[in-house]
């Protein structure tokens, strides 16, 4: 679905008039946080489902080929084999949804996954991650190089200043160029919502990103002081729903940053199920960006199977 000419002007005019009801969003967020979670075997089932949505991530300055290799092995074998056998899930092919790395580490990830004999997608951050404060030409080249190296998903960051100054058409044009540079690769657009100033700006930026051709919209880089929060997620999910009603296009959602516990992951699955329905609960439309979440999920599954909590050495490193 392409927006251009008068069609684009009409939508930009509509977007500029939007206001988000802040108190109503906060009330909805409180409902989610106050809710009791599922227990016992239902919890184990939801946690295994959550594993399949994880973009297993390492974005550290000290990343090396060896810890990328370890990350990729963990992506293929996210839960210990004996635990899966106890749950009769050992033959279901449970892996994480993708691995996510810096552009310079894409080759390492592609090579490690190939050696492991699996086709888990490699996602790369790009466009001057996390700040996005480099020249547009450099940001576009970074996307092209990551795709050349084998990345099939690109997590781009937007220029926050365009949102803060209300330059919606310029933001649209920039993301369109990102989309073109991605070619066949999926485009996941990081809004860095903690730096957008208001929930109204979050909604507007979400709509522009989707109009410009994003396959996913993502809350955060994980490097901001405020990352994935429920109020922001509610606004983004409602934007996805509105966009679907207007165009018939389903756009994915990816919360990232600060999602560390198994309990957190259950709340996020529940929120997406309630706001968008079961059809969004699949890796093509929902991801969780996380680096430490998988360890806690595996720990909770270990507890469900054995009745005791795992010691640090009981579970494989990622």
mmCIF file of C-alpha atoms in Angstrom:
data_model
loop_
_atom_site.group_PDB
_atom_site.id
_atom_site.type_symbol
_atom_site.label_atom_id
_atom_site.label_comp_id
_atom_site.label_asym_id
_atom_site.label_seq_id
_atom_site.Cartn_x
_atom_site.Cartn_y
_atom_site.Cartn_z
ATOM 1 C CA UNK A 1 0.000 0.000 0.000
ATOM 2 C CA UNK A 2 1.751 3.203 -1.157
ATOM 3 C CA UNK A 3 0.942 6.675 0.111
ATOM 4 C CA UNK A 4 1.797 9.432 -2.346
ATOM 5 C CA UNK A 5 0.642 12.788 -3.693
ATOM 6 C CA UNK A 6 -2.784 13.896 -2.460
ATOM 7 C CA UNK A 7 -3.256 10.629 -0.544
ATOM 8 C CA UNK A 8 -0.095 11.304 1.519
ATOM 9 C CA UNK A 9 -1.079 14.950 2.146
ATOM 10 C CA UNK A 10 -4.520 13.851 3.341
ATOM 11 C CA UNK A 11 -3.080 11.360 5.815
ATOM 12 C CA UNK A 12 -0.387 13.777 7.033
ATOM 13 C CA UNK A 13 -3.085 16.386 7.645
ATOM 14 C CA UNK A 14 -5.109 13.816 9.601
ATOM 15 C CA UNK A 15 -2.054 12.692 11.604
ATOM 16 C CA UNK A 16 -1.144 16.270 12.573
ATOM 17 C CA UNK A 17 -4.543 16.656 14.315
ATOM 18 C CA UNK A 18 -4.370 13.466 16.401
ATOM 19 C CA UNK A 19 -4.298 13.671 20.203
ATOM 20 C CA UNK A 20 -3.831 10.708 22.570
ATOM 21 C CA UNK A 21 -5.924 10.542 25.765
ATOM 22 C CA UNK A 22 -3.043 10.170 28.234
ATOM 23 C CA UNK A 23 -5.053 9.372 31.434
ATOM 24 C CA UNK A 24 -7.077 6.690 29.589
ATOM 25 C CA UNK A 25 -3.872 5.036 28.343
ATOM 26 C CA UNK A 26 -2.424 5.000 31.872
ATOM 27 C CA UNK A 27 -5.625 3.421 33.248
ATOM 28 C CA UNK A 28 -5.432 0.659 30.626
ATOM 29 C CA UNK A 29 -1.745 0.085 31.460
ATOM 30 C CA UNK A 30 -2.582 -0.279 35.167
ATOM 31 C CA UNK A 31 -5.168 -2.965 34.330
ATOM 32 C CA UNK A 32 -2.509 -5.017 32.538
ATOM 33 C CA UNK A 33 0.005 -4.725 35.386
ATOM 34 C CA UNK A 34 -2.568 -5.592 38.087
ATOM 35 C CA UNK A 35 -3.700 -8.799 36.411
ATOM 36 C CA UNK A 36 -2.748 -12.210 37.802
ATOM 37 C CA UNK A 37 -0.704 -14.381 35.493
ATOM 38 C CA UNK A 38 -1.328 -17.969 34.322
ATOM 39 C CA UNK A 39 0.053 -20.801 36.463
ATOM 40 C CA UNK A 40 1.400 -24.373 36.250
ATOM 41 C CA UNK A 41 1.275 -26.144 32.863
ATOM 42 C CA UNK A 42 -0.473 -23.184 31.220
ATOM 43 C CA UNK A 43 2.381 -20.954 32.305
ATOM 44 C CA UNK A 44 4.945 -23.429 30.911
ATOM 45 C CA UNK A 45 3.083 -23.470 27.575
ATOM 46 C CA UNK A 46 2.979 -19.663 27.380
ATOM 47 C CA UNK A 47 6.667 -19.431 28.277
ATOM 48 C CA UNK A 48 7.637 -21.860 25.504
ATOM 49 C CA UNK A 49 5.517 -19.741 23.146
ATOM 50 C CA UNK A 50 7.371 -16.632 24.360
ATOM 51 C CA UNK A 51 10.723 -18.261 23.461
ATOM 52 C CA UNK A 52 9.638 -18.460 19.812
ATOM 53 C CA UNK A 53 9.098 -14.656 19.751
ATOM 54 C CA UNK A 54 12.516 -13.676 21.124
ATOM 55 C CA UNK A 55 15.034 -11.817 18.985
ATOM 56 C CA UNK A 56 18.050 -13.065 20.967
ATOM 57 C CA UNK A 57 20.257 -10.005 21.113
ATOM 58 C CA UNK A 58 23.794 -8.963 21.859
ATOM 59 C CA UNK A 59 24.684 -5.309 21.258
ATOM 60 C CA UNK A 60 27.829 -4.779 23.309
ATOM 61 C CA UNK A 61 31.074 -3.051 22.506
ATOM 62 C CA UNK A 62 32.981 -6.190 23.468
ATOM 63 C CA UNK A 63 31.119 -8.595 21.137
ATOM 64 C CA UNK A 64 33.470 -11.093 19.485
ATOM 65 C CA UNK A 65 33.008 -13.936 17.002
ATOM 66 C CA UNK A 66 33.082 -16.476 19.862
ATOM 67 C CA UNK A 67 30.217 -14.971 21.873
ATOM 68 C CA UNK A 68 28.213 -14.501 18.637
ATOM 69 C CA UNK A 69 28.769 -18.223 18.011
ATOM 70 C CA UNK A 70 27.523 -19.014 21.531
ATOM 71 C CA UNK A 71 24.496 -16.739 21.032
ATOM 72 C CA UNK A 72 23.574 -18.531 17.794
ATOM 73 C CA UNK A 73 23.903 -21.967 19.410
ATOM 74 C CA UNK A 74 21.608 -20.802 22.224
ATOM 75 C CA UNK A 75 19.125 -19.478 19.634
ATOM 76 C CA UNK A 76 18.936 -22.944 18.085
ATOM 77 C CA UNK A 77 18.778 -24.738 21.464
ATOM 78 C CA UNK A 78 17.054 -22.201 23.733
ATOM 79 C CA UNK A 79 15.782 -24.732 26.318
ATOM 80 C CA UNK A 80 17.688 -27.744 27.636
ATOM 81 C CA UNK A 81 16.749 -30.917 25.747
ATOM 82 C CA UNK A 82 15.822 -32.959 28.851
ATOM 83 C CA UNK A 83 13.415 -30.201 29.998
ATOM 84 C CA UNK A 84 11.689 -30.215 26.606
ATOM 85 C CA UNK A 85 11.451 -34.023 26.728
ATOM 86 C CA UNK A 86 9.777 -33.819 30.141
ATOM 87 C CA UNK A 87 7.173 -31.514 28.588
ATOM 88 C CA UNK A 88 6.904 -33.683 25.438
ATOM 89 C CA UNK A 89 8.026 -30.696 23.346
ATOM 90 C CA UNK A 90 11.463 -31.966 22.249
ATOM 91 C CA UNK A 91 10.354 -32.628 18.664
ATOM 92 C CA UNK A 92 8.511 -29.351 18.054
ATOM 93 C CA UNK A 93 11.522 -27.436 16.700
ATOM 94 C CA UNK A 94 11.438 -24.675 19.323
ATOM 95 C CA UNK A 95 14.016 -21.982 18.525
ATOM 96 C CA UNK A 96 14.154 -18.232 19.049
ATOM 97 C CA UNK A 97 12.666 -16.062 16.285
ATOM 98 C CA UNK A 98 15.997 -14.476 15.272
ATOM 99 C CA UNK A 99 19.382 -13.334 16.509
ATOM 100 C CA UNK A 100 20.104 -9.598 16.555
ATOM 101 C CA UNK A 101 23.636 -8.173 16.321
ATOM 102 C CA UNK A 102 25.631 -5.136 15.200
ATOM 103 C CA UNK A 103 26.311 -4.830 11.419
ATOM 104 C CA UNK A 104 29.990 -5.765 11.833
ATOM 105 C CA UNK A 105 28.963 -9.068 13.454
ATOM 106 C CA UNK A 106 26.413 -10.173 10.825
ATOM 107 C CA UNK A 107 28.948 -12.351 8.960
ATOM 108 C CA UNK A 108 29.854 -14.119 12.225
ATOM 109 C CA UNK A 109 26.183 -14.818 12.966
ATOM 110 C CA UNK A 110 25.406 -16.068 9.454
ATOM 111 C CA UNK A 111 28.455 -18.357 9.550
ATOM 112 C CA UNK A 112 27.603 -19.721 13.044
ATOM 113 C CA UNK A 113 23.973 -20.452 12.150
ATOM 114 C CA UNK A 114 25.015 -22.139 8.917
ATOM 115 C CA UNK A 115 27.476 -24.314 10.860
ATOM 116 C CA UNK A 116 24.672 -25.193 13.305
ATOM 117 C CA UNK A 117 22.513 -26.238 10.340
ATOM 118 C CA UNK A 118 19.555 -23.960 10.974
ATOM 119 C CA UNK A 119 17.833 -21.126 9.136
ATOM 120 C CA UNK A 120 17.090 -18.752 12.012
ATOM 121 C CA UNK A 121 17.047 -15.194 10.565
ATOM 122 C CA UNK A 122 19.868 -12.775 11.352
ATOM 123 C CA UNK A 123 18.712 -9.267 12.273
ATOM 124 C CA UNK A 124 21.113 -6.337 12.244
ATOM 125 C CA UNK A 125 20.698 -2.935 13.817
ATOM 126 C CA UNK A 126 21.616 -0.093 11.468
ATOM 127 C CA UNK A 127 21.300 3.623 10.601
ATOM 128 C CA UNK A 128 23.693 4.880 13.271
ATOM 129 C CA UNK A 129 22.211 2.784 16.102
ATOM 130 C CA UNK A 130 21.347 3.787 18.804
ATOM 131 C CA UNK A 131 21.286 7.583 18.311
ATOM 132 C CA UNK A 132 20.671 7.769 14.546
ATOM 133 C CA UNK A 133 22.764 10.935 14.442
ATOM 134 C CA UNK A 134 24.893 10.175 11.399
ATOM 135 C CA UNK A 135 24.580 11.414 7.810
ATOM 136 C CA UNK A 136 21.688 9.892 5.841
ATOM 137 C CA UNK A 137 24.090 8.604 3.163
ATOM 138 C CA UNK A 138 26.069 6.722 5.846
ATOM 139 C CA UNK A 139 22.913 5.292 7.397
ATOM 140 C CA UNK A 140 21.640 3.989 4.054
ATOM 141 C CA UNK A 141 25.027 2.431 3.234
ATOM 142 C CA UNK A 142 25.036 0.687 6.621
ATOM 143 C CA UNK A 143 21.720 -0.998 5.714
ATOM 144 C CA UNK A 144 23.028 -2.113 2.310
ATOM 145 C CA UNK A 145 26.235 -3.575 3.790
ATOM 146 C CA UNK A 146 24.313 -5.514 6.471
ATOM 147 C CA UNK A 147 21.994 -6.981 3.809
ATOM 148 C CA UNK A 148 25.017 -7.878 1.631
ATOM 149 C CA UNK A 149 26.549 -9.710 4.604
ATOM 150 C CA UNK A 150 23.416 -11.839 4.977
ATOM 151 C CA UNK A 151 21.063 -9.984 7.354
ATOM 152 C CA UNK A 152 17.434 -10.699 6.438
ATOM 153 C CA UNK A 153 15.978 -8.266 8.981
ATOM 154 C CA UNK A 154 17.134 -4.700 9.597
ATOM 155 C CA UNK A 155 16.314 -2.809 12.814
ATOM 156 C CA UNK A 156 16.660 0.891 11.914
ATOM 157 C CA UNK A 157 16.478 3.885 14.257
ATOM 158 C CA UNK A 158 14.598 7.009 13.265
ATOM 159 C CA UNK A 159 15.885 10.558 13.537
ATOM 160 C CA UNK A 160 14.093 11.662 16.718
ATOM 161 C CA UNK A 161 14.534 15.361 15.918
ATOM 162 C CA UNK A 162 12.108 15.009 12.989
ATOM 163 C CA UNK A 163 9.416 13.806 15.409
ATOM 164 C CA UNK A 164 10.154 16.422 18.063
ATOM 165 C CA UNK A 165 9.922 19.246 15.480
ATOM 166 C CA UNK A 166 6.854 17.809 13.721
ATOM 167 C CA UNK A 167 8.546 17.189 10.347
ATOM 168 C CA UNK A 168 6.289 14.254 9.464
ATOM 169 C CA UNK A 169 6.800 14.327 5.704
ATOM 170 C CA UNK A 170 10.595 14.384 6.133
ATOM 171 C CA UNK A 171 10.332 11.402 8.513
ATOM 172 C CA UNK A 172 8.162 9.567 5.968
ATOM 173 C CA UNK A 173 10.679 10.248 3.166
ATOM 174 C CA UNK A 174 13.604 9.055 5.305
ATOM 175 C CA UNK A 175 11.927 5.753 6.257
ATOM 176 C CA UNK A 176 10.926 5.228 2.597
ATOM 177 C CA UNK A 177 14.633 5.408 1.732
ATOM 178 C CA UNK A 178 15.412 2.888 4.499
ATOM 179 C CA UNK A 179 12.728 0.618 3.024
ATOM 180 C CA UNK A 180 14.290 0.848 -0.444
ATOM 181 C CA UNK A 181 17.802 0.160 0.894
ATOM 182 C CA UNK A 182 16.535 -3.001 2.676
ATOM 183 C CA UNK A 183 15.442 -4.608 -0.591
ATOM 184 C CA UNK A 184 13.962 -8.004 0.294
ATOM 185 C CA UNK A 185 14.994 -7.760 3.978
ATOM 186 C CA UNK A 186 12.349 -7.024 6.607
ATOM 187 C CA UNK A 187 12.364 -3.463 7.956
ATOM 188 C CA UNK A 188 11.864 -3.058 11.704
ATOM 189 C CA UNK A 189 11.645 0.634 12.655
ATOM 190 C CA UNK A 190 12.782 1.600 16.167
ATOM 191 C CA UNK A 191 10.902 4.673 17.419
ATOM 192 C CA UNK A 192 13.000 5.189 20.585
ATOM 193 C CA UNK A 193 9.771 6.120 22.351
ATOM 194 C CA UNK A 194 11.526 7.262 25.548
ATOM 195 C CA UNK A 195 12.919 10.209 23.543
ATOM 196 C CA UNK A 196 9.773 11.264 21.632
ATOM 197 C CA UNK A 197 8.358 13.554 24.311
ATOM 198 C CA UNK A 198 4.698 12.445 24.399
ATOM 199 C CA UNK A 199 2.335 9.554 23.714
ATOM 200 C CA UNK A 200 0.758 11.640 20.936
ATOM 201 C CA UNK A 201 4.153 11.754 19.194
ATOM 202 C CA UNK A 202 4.488 7.979 19.691
ATOM 203 C CA UNK A 203 1.174 7.412 17.867
ATOM 204 C CA UNK A 204 2.074 9.795 15.039
ATOM 205 C CA UNK A 205 5.563 8.311 14.576
ATOM 206 C CA UNK A 206 4.037 4.796 14.575
ATOM 207 C CA UNK A 207 1.601 5.728 11.803
ATOM 208 C CA UNK A 208 4.288 7.416 9.679
ATOM 209 C CA UNK A 209 6.627 4.408 10.057
ATOM 210 C CA UNK A 210 3.871 2.036 8.925
ATOM 211 C CA UNK A 211 2.820 4.274 6.040
ATOM 212 C CA UNK A 212 6.453 4.393 4.869
ATOM 213 C CA UNK A 213 6.677 0.609 4.547
ATOM 214 C CA UNK A 214 7.898 -0.764 7.893
ATOM 215 C CA UNK A 215 7.201 -4.461 8.478
ATOM 216 C CA UNK A 216 7.498 -3.949 12.256
ATOM 217 C CA UNK A 217 7.467 -1.018 14.636
ATOM 218 C CA UNK A 218 9.724 -1.380 17.677
ATOM 219 C CA UNK A 219 9.593 0.524 20.965
ATOM 220 C CA UNK A 220 13.229 1.145 21.827
ATOM 221 C CA UNK A 221 16.902 0.584 21.195
ATOM 222 C CA UNK A 222 17.392 -0.696 24.746
ATOM 223 C CA UNK A 223 19.977 2.064 25.229
ATOM 224 C CA UNK A 224 17.578 4.855 26.274
ATOM 225 C CA UNK A 225 16.813 5.663 29.916
ATOM 226 C CA UNK A 226 13.148 4.669 29.328
ATOM 227 C CA UNK A 227 12.546 1.617 27.145
ATOM 228 C CA UNK A 228 9.512 -0.651 26.593
ATOM 229 C CA UNK A 229 6.609 0.445 28.820
ATOM 230 C CA UNK A 230 2.957 -0.598 28.766
ATOM 231 C CA UNK A 231 1.530 2.913 28.069
ATOM 232 C CA UNK A 232 3.767 3.266 25.004
ATOM 233 C CA UNK A 233 2.919 -0.284 23.880
ATOM 234 C CA UNK A 234 -0.825 0.369 24.131
ATOM 235 C CA UNK A 235 -0.495 3.449 21.910
ATOM 236 C CA UNK A 236 1.624 1.583 19.346
ATOM 237 C CA UNK A 237 -0.716 -1.426 19.313
ATOM 238 C CA UNK A 238 -3.752 0.827 18.799
ATOM 239 C CA UNK A 239 -1.878 2.507 15.926
ATOM 240 C CA UNK A 240 -1.223 -0.932 14.372
ATOM 241 C CA UNK A 241 -4.921 -1.763 14.734
ATOM 242 C CA UNK A 242 -6.002 1.560 13.185
ATOM 243 C CA UNK A 243 -3.578 1.073 10.311
ATOM 244 C CA UNK A 244 -4.933 -2.439 9.703
ATOM 245 C CA UNK A 245 -8.505 -1.106 9.624
ATOM 246 C CA UNK A 246 -7.530 1.630 7.146
ATOM 247 C CA UNK A 247 -5.312 -0.396 4.779
ATOM 248 C CA UNK A 248 -5.818 -4.121 5.459
ATOM 249 C CA UNK A 249 -2.063 -4.442 6.138
ATOM 250 C CA UNK A 250 -0.859 -6.261 9.267
ATOM 251 C CA UNK A 251 2.242 -4.666 10.774
ATOM 252 C CA UNK A 252 4.340 -6.386 13.446
ATOM 253 C CA UNK A 253 5.146 -5.119 16.939
ATOM 254 C CA UNK A 254 8.414 -5.504 18.856
ATOM 255 C CA UNK A 255 8.906 -4.305 22.429
ATOM 256 C CA UNK A 256 12.576 -4.140 23.435
ATOM 257 C CA UNK A 257 14.634 -2.959 26.369
ATOM 258 C CA UNK A 258 14.082 -3.854 30.014
ATOM 259 C CA UNK A 259 12.117 -7.088 29.389
ATOM 260 C CA UNK A 260 14.105 -9.401 31.630
ATOM 261 C CA UNK A 261 11.763 -11.729 33.538
ATOM 262 C CA UNK A 262 9.515 -14.584 32.467
ATOM 263 C CA UNK A 263 6.638 -12.811 34.224
ATOM 264 C CA UNK A 264 7.261 -9.716 32.051
ATOM 265 C CA UNK A 265 7.094 -11.807 28.872
ATOM 266 C CA UNK A 266 3.704 -13.259 29.890
ATOM 267 C CA UNK A 267 2.319 -9.749 30.412
ATOM 268 C CA UNK A 268 3.494 -8.711 26.928
ATOM 269 C CA UNK A 269 1.933 -11.774 25.282
ATOM 270 C CA UNK A 270 -1.299 -11.100 27.137
ATOM 271 C CA UNK A 271 -1.331 -7.445 26.042
ATOM 272 C CA UNK A 272 -0.829 -8.297 22.352
ATOM 273 C CA UNK A 273 -3.488 -11.039 22.527
ATOM 274 C CA UNK A 274 -6.025 -8.611 24.039
ATOM 275 C CA UNK A 275 -5.271 -5.633 21.796
ATOM 276 C CA UNK A 276 -4.710 -7.345 18.426
ATOM 277 C CA UNK A 277 -5.929 -10.937 18.818
ATOM 278 C CA UNK A 278 -4.399 -14.388 18.415
ATOM 279 C CA UNK A 279 -3.471 -13.774 14.766
ATOM 280 C CA UNK A 280 -0.701 -11.409 15.926
ATOM 281 C CA UNK A 281 0.775 -14.033 18.265
ATOM 282 C CA UNK A 282 3.225 -15.465 15.739
ATOM 283 C CA UNK A 283 6.866 -14.576 14.983
ATOM 284 C CA UNK A 284 5.889 -12.903 11.677
ATOM 285 C CA UNK A 285 3.970 -10.226 13.622
ATOM 286 C CA UNK A 286 5.329 -10.202 17.180
ATOM 287 C CA UNK A 287 8.868 -10.207 18.552
ATOM 288 C CA UNK A 288 10.478 -9.462 21.903
ATOM 289 C CA UNK A 289 13.932 -7.899 21.809
ATOM 290 C CA UNK A 290 15.896 -9.308 24.752
ATOM 291 C CA UNK A 291 19.312 -10.491 25.861
ATOM 292 C CA UNK A 292 18.702 -11.861 29.391
ATOM 293 C CA UNK A 293 15.001 -12.858 29.188
ATOM 294 C CA UNK A 294 15.673 -16.349 27.802
ATOM 295 C CA UNK A 295 17.754 -17.305 30.850
ATOM 296 C CA UNK A 296 14.883 -16.523 33.213
ATOM 297 C CA UNK A 297 12.329 -18.360 31.045
ATOM 298 C CA UNK A 298 14.559 -21.455 31.024
ATOM 299 C CA UNK A 299 14.943 -21.138 34.795
ATOM 300 C CA UNK A 300 11.146 -21.039 35.276
ATOM 301 C CA UNK A 301 10.658 -24.067 33.009
ATOM 302 C CA UNK A 302 13.362 -25.920 34.978
ATOM 303 C CA UNK A 303 11.392 -25.127 38.157
ATOM 304 C CA UNK A 304 8.128 -26.333 36.570
ATOM 305 C CA UNK A 305 9.726 -29.652 35.543
ATOM 306 C CA UNK A 306 11.884 -30.398 38.629
ATOM 307 C CA UNK A 307 10.137 -28.478 41.424
ATOM 308 C CA UNK A 308 13.322 -26.581 42.336
ATOM 309 C CA UNK A 309 15.181 -23.579 40.982
ATOM 310 C CA UNK A 310 18.315 -24.087 38.903
ATOM 311 C CA UNK A 311 21.756 -23.204 40.167
ATOM 312 C CA UNK A 312 23.804 -20.963 37.865
ATOM 313 C CA UNK A 313 25.787 -23.930 36.509
ATOM 314 C CA UNK A 314 22.687 -26.051 35.760
ATOM 315 C CA UNK A 315 21.751 -24.181 32.567
ATOM 316 C CA UNK A 316 23.878 -23.531 29.474
ATOM 317 C CA UNK A 317 25.261 -20.020 28.958
ATOM 318 C CA UNK A 318 24.012 -17.837 26.126
#
